[in-house]
GROMACS .gro file of C-alpha atoms in nm:
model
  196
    1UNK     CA    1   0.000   0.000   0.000
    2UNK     CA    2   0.319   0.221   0.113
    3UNK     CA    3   0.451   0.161  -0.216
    4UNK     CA    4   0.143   0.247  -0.470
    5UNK     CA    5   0.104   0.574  -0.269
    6UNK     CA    6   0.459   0.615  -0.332
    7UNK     CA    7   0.452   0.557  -0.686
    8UNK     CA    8   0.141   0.749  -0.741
    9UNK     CA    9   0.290   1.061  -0.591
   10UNK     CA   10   0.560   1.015  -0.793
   11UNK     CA   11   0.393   1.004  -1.091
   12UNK     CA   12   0.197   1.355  -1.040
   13UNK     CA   13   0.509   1.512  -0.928
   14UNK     CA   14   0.637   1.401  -1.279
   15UNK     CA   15   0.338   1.518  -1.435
   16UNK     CA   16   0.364   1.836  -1.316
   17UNK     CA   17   0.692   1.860  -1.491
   18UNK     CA   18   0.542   1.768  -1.828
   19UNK     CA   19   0.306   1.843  -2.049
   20UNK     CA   20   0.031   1.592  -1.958
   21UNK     CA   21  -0.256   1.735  -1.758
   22UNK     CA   22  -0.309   1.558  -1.412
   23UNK     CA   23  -0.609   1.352  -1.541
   24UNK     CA   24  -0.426   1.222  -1.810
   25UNK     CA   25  -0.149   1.111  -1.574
   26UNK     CA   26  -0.371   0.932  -1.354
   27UNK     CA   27  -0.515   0.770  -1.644
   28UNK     CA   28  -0.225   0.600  -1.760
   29UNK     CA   29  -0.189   0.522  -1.380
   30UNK     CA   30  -0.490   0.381  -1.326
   31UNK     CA   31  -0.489   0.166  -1.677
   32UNK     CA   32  -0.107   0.026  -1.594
   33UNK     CA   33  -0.234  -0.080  -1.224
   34UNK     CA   34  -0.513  -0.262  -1.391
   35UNK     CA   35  -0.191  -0.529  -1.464
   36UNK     CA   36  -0.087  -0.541  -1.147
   37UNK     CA   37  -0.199  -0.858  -0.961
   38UNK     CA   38  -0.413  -0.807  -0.634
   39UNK     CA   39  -0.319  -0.950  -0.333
   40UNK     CA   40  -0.461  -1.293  -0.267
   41UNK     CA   41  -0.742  -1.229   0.012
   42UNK     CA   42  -0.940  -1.503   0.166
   43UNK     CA   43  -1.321  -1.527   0.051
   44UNK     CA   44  -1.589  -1.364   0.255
   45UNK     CA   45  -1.686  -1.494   0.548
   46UNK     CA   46  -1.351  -1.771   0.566
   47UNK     CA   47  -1.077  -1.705   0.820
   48UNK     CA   48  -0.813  -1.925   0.879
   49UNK     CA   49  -0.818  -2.256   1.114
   50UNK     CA   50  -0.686  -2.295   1.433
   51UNK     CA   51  -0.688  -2.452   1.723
   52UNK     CA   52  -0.536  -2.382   2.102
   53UNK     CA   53  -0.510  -2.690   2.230
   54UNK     CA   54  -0.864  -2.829   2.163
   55UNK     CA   55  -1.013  -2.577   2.350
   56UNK     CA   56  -1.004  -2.218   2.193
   57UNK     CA   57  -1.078  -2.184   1.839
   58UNK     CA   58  -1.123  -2.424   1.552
   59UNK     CA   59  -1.236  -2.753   1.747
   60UNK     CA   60  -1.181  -2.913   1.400
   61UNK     CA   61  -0.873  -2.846   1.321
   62UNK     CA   62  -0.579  -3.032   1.418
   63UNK     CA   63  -0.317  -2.851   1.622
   64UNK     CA   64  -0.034  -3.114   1.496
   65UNK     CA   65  -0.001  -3.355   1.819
   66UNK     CA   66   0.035  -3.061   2.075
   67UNK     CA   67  -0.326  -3.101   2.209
   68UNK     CA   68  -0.208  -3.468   2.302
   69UNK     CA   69  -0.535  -3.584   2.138
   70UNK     CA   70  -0.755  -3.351   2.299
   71UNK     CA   71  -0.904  -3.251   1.946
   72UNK     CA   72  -0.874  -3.551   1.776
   73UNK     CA   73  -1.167  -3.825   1.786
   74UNK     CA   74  -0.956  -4.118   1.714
   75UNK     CA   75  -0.634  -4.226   1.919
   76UNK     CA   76  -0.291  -4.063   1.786
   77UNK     CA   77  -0.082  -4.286   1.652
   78UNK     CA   78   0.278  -4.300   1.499
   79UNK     CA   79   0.440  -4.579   1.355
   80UNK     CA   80   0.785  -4.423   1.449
   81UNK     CA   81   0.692  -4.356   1.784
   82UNK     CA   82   0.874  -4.519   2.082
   83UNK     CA   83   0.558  -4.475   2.276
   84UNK     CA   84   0.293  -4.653   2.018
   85UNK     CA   85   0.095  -4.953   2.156
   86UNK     CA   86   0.016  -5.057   1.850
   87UNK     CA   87   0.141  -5.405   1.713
   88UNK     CA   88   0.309  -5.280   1.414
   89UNK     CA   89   0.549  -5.039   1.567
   90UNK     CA   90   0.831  -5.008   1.441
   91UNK     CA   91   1.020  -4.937   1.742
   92UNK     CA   92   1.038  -5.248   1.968
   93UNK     CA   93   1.256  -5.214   2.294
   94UNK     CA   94   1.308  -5.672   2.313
   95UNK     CA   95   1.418  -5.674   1.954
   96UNK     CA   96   1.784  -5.818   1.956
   97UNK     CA   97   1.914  -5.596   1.713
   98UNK     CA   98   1.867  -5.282   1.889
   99UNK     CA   99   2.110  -5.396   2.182
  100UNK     CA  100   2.326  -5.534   1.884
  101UNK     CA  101   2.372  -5.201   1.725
  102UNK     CA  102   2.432  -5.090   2.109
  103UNK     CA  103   2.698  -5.288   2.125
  104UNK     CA  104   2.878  -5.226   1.784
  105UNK     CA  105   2.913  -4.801   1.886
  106UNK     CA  106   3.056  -4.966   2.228
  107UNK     CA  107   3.341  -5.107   1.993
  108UNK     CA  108   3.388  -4.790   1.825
  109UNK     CA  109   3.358  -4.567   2.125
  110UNK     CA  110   3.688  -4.790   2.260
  111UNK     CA  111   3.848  -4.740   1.885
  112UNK     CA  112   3.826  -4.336   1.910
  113UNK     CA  113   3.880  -4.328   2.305
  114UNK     CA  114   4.188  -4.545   2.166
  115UNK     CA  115   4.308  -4.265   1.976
  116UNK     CA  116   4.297  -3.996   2.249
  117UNK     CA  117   4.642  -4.073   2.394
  118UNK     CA  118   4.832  -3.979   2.030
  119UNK     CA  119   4.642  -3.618   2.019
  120UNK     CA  120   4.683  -3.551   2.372
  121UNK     CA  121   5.057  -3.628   2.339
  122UNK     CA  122   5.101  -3.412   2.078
  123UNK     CA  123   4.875  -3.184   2.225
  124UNK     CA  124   4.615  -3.190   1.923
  125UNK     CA  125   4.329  -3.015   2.194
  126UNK     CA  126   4.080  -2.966   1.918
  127UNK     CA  127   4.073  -3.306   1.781
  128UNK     CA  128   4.055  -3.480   2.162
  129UNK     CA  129   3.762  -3.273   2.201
  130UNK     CA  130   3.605  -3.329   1.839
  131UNK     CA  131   3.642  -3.700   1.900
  132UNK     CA  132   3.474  -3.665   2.189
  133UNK     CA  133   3.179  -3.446   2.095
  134UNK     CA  134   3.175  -3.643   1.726
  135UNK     CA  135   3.074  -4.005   1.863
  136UNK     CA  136   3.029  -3.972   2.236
  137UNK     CA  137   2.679  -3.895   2.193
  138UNK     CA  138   2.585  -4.173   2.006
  139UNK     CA  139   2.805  -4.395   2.318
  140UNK     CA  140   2.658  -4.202   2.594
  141UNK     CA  141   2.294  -4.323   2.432
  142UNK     CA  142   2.383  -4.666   2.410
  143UNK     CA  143   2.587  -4.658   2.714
  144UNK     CA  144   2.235  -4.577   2.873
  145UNK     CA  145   2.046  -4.813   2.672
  146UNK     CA  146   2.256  -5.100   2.757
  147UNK     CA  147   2.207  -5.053   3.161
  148UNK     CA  148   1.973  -5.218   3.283
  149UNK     CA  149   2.083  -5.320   3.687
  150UNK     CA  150   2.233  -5.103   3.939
  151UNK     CA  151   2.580  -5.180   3.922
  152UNK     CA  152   2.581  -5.120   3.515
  153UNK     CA  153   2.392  -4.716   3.604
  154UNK     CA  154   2.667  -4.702   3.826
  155UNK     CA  155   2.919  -4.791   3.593
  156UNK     CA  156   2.771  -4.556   3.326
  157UNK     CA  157   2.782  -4.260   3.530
  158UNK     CA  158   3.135  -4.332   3.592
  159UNK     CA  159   3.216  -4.355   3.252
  160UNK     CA  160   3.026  -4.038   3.178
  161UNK     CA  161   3.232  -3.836   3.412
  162UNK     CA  162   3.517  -3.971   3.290
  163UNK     CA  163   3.460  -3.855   2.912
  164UNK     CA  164   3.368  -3.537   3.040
  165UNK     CA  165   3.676  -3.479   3.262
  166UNK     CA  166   3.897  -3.550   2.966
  167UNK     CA  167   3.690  -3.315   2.790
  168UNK     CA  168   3.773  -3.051   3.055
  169UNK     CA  169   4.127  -3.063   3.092
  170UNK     CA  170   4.159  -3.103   2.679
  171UNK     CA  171   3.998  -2.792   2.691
  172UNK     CA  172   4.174  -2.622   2.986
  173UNK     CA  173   4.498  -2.762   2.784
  174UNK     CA  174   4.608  -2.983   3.078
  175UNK     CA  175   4.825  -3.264   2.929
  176UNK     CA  176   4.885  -3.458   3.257
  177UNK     CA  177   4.543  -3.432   3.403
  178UNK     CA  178   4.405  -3.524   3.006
  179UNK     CA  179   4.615  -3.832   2.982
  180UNK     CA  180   4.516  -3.965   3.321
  181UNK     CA  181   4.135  -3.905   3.255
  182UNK     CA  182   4.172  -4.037   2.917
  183UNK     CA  183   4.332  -4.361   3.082
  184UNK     CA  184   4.010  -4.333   3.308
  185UNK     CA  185   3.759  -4.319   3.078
  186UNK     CA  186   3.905  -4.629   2.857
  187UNK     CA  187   3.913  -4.822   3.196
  188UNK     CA  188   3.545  -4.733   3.292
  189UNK     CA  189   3.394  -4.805   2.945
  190UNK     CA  190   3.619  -5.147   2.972
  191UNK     CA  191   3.398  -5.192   3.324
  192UNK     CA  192   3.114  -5.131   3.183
  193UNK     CA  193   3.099  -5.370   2.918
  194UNK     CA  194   3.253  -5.648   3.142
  195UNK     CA  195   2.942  -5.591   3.315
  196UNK     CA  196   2.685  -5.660   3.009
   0.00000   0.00000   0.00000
């Protein structure tokens, strides 16, 4: 709107400067704007559709899961979902595979813990830490999927505090303290999978 009443007082301040009258001006205005597409408005009487949680607005309308079914008549349900109770879900916490796939990032957490000692020696800081931060994620989830009694949460959080205080001194540059917690950390993930 800024814009057209912009361009249309533009245009008569140019007119004024030629030899067109004003009503020719607007005119040629009027007939050029006649190209110009309107702006898409909704149909009389439509608004959009929404809902706030369920209970304010559009009753119909879905508010994408965050009404936690309140608006929905049937029962939500997500094939993907860890907490479906449906038969066919593809997520099932017995299946042997998952703890399988557990225990393969357990062997490769040992592999890249394995290569700590070479960058803290040569005091490569930024690829200790990468290592950790790049697959130590993906360990600290299986780590936590795999424990199951006591003793093995117990080991976990040892390991956990282990990776994070060689994490610390890599990035506090201590070599010594780095080294030792490095050690530390290989030793507690070794624990912790003697105890699986």
């Amino acid at each position: 709107m800024k814009v057209s009443a912009l361009l249309l007082s533009l245009a008569v301040s140019a007119a004024a400067f030629s030899q067109q009258s004003r009503r020719e001006t607007l005119a040629k205005i009027a007939a050029g704007a006649a190209f110009v597409p309107a702006a898409a408005n909704a149909a009389a009487g439509e608004s959009p559709r929404f809902s706030v949680f369920g209970l304010i607005g559009d009753g119909t309308s879905y508010s994408e899961g965050a009404a936690y079914g309140s608006d929905q008549a049937s029962k939500l349900y997500s094939p993907y979902s860890v907490y479906g109770e449906e038969a066919d879900s593809l997520y099932d916490p017995t299946n042997p595979a998952i703890n399988e796939r557990k225990k393969k990032i357990l062997v490769e957490s040992k592999v890249r813990l394995g290569k700590l000692d070479r960058y803290i020696s040569r005091k490569e800081w930024f690829n200790v830490i990468d290592e950790l931060n790049r697959y130590m994620y993906e360990t600290r989830g299986a780590v936590a999927g795999l424990a199951s009694t006591p003793n093995q949460k117990e080991a976990a959080a040892d390991f956990f505090k282990a990776i994070e205080e060689t994490n610390l001194a890599a990035r506090l540059k201590k070599q010594d303290k780095c080294f030792a917690a490095a050690k530390s950390s290989m030793e507690k993930l070794d624990a912790f999978t003697a105890s699986l």
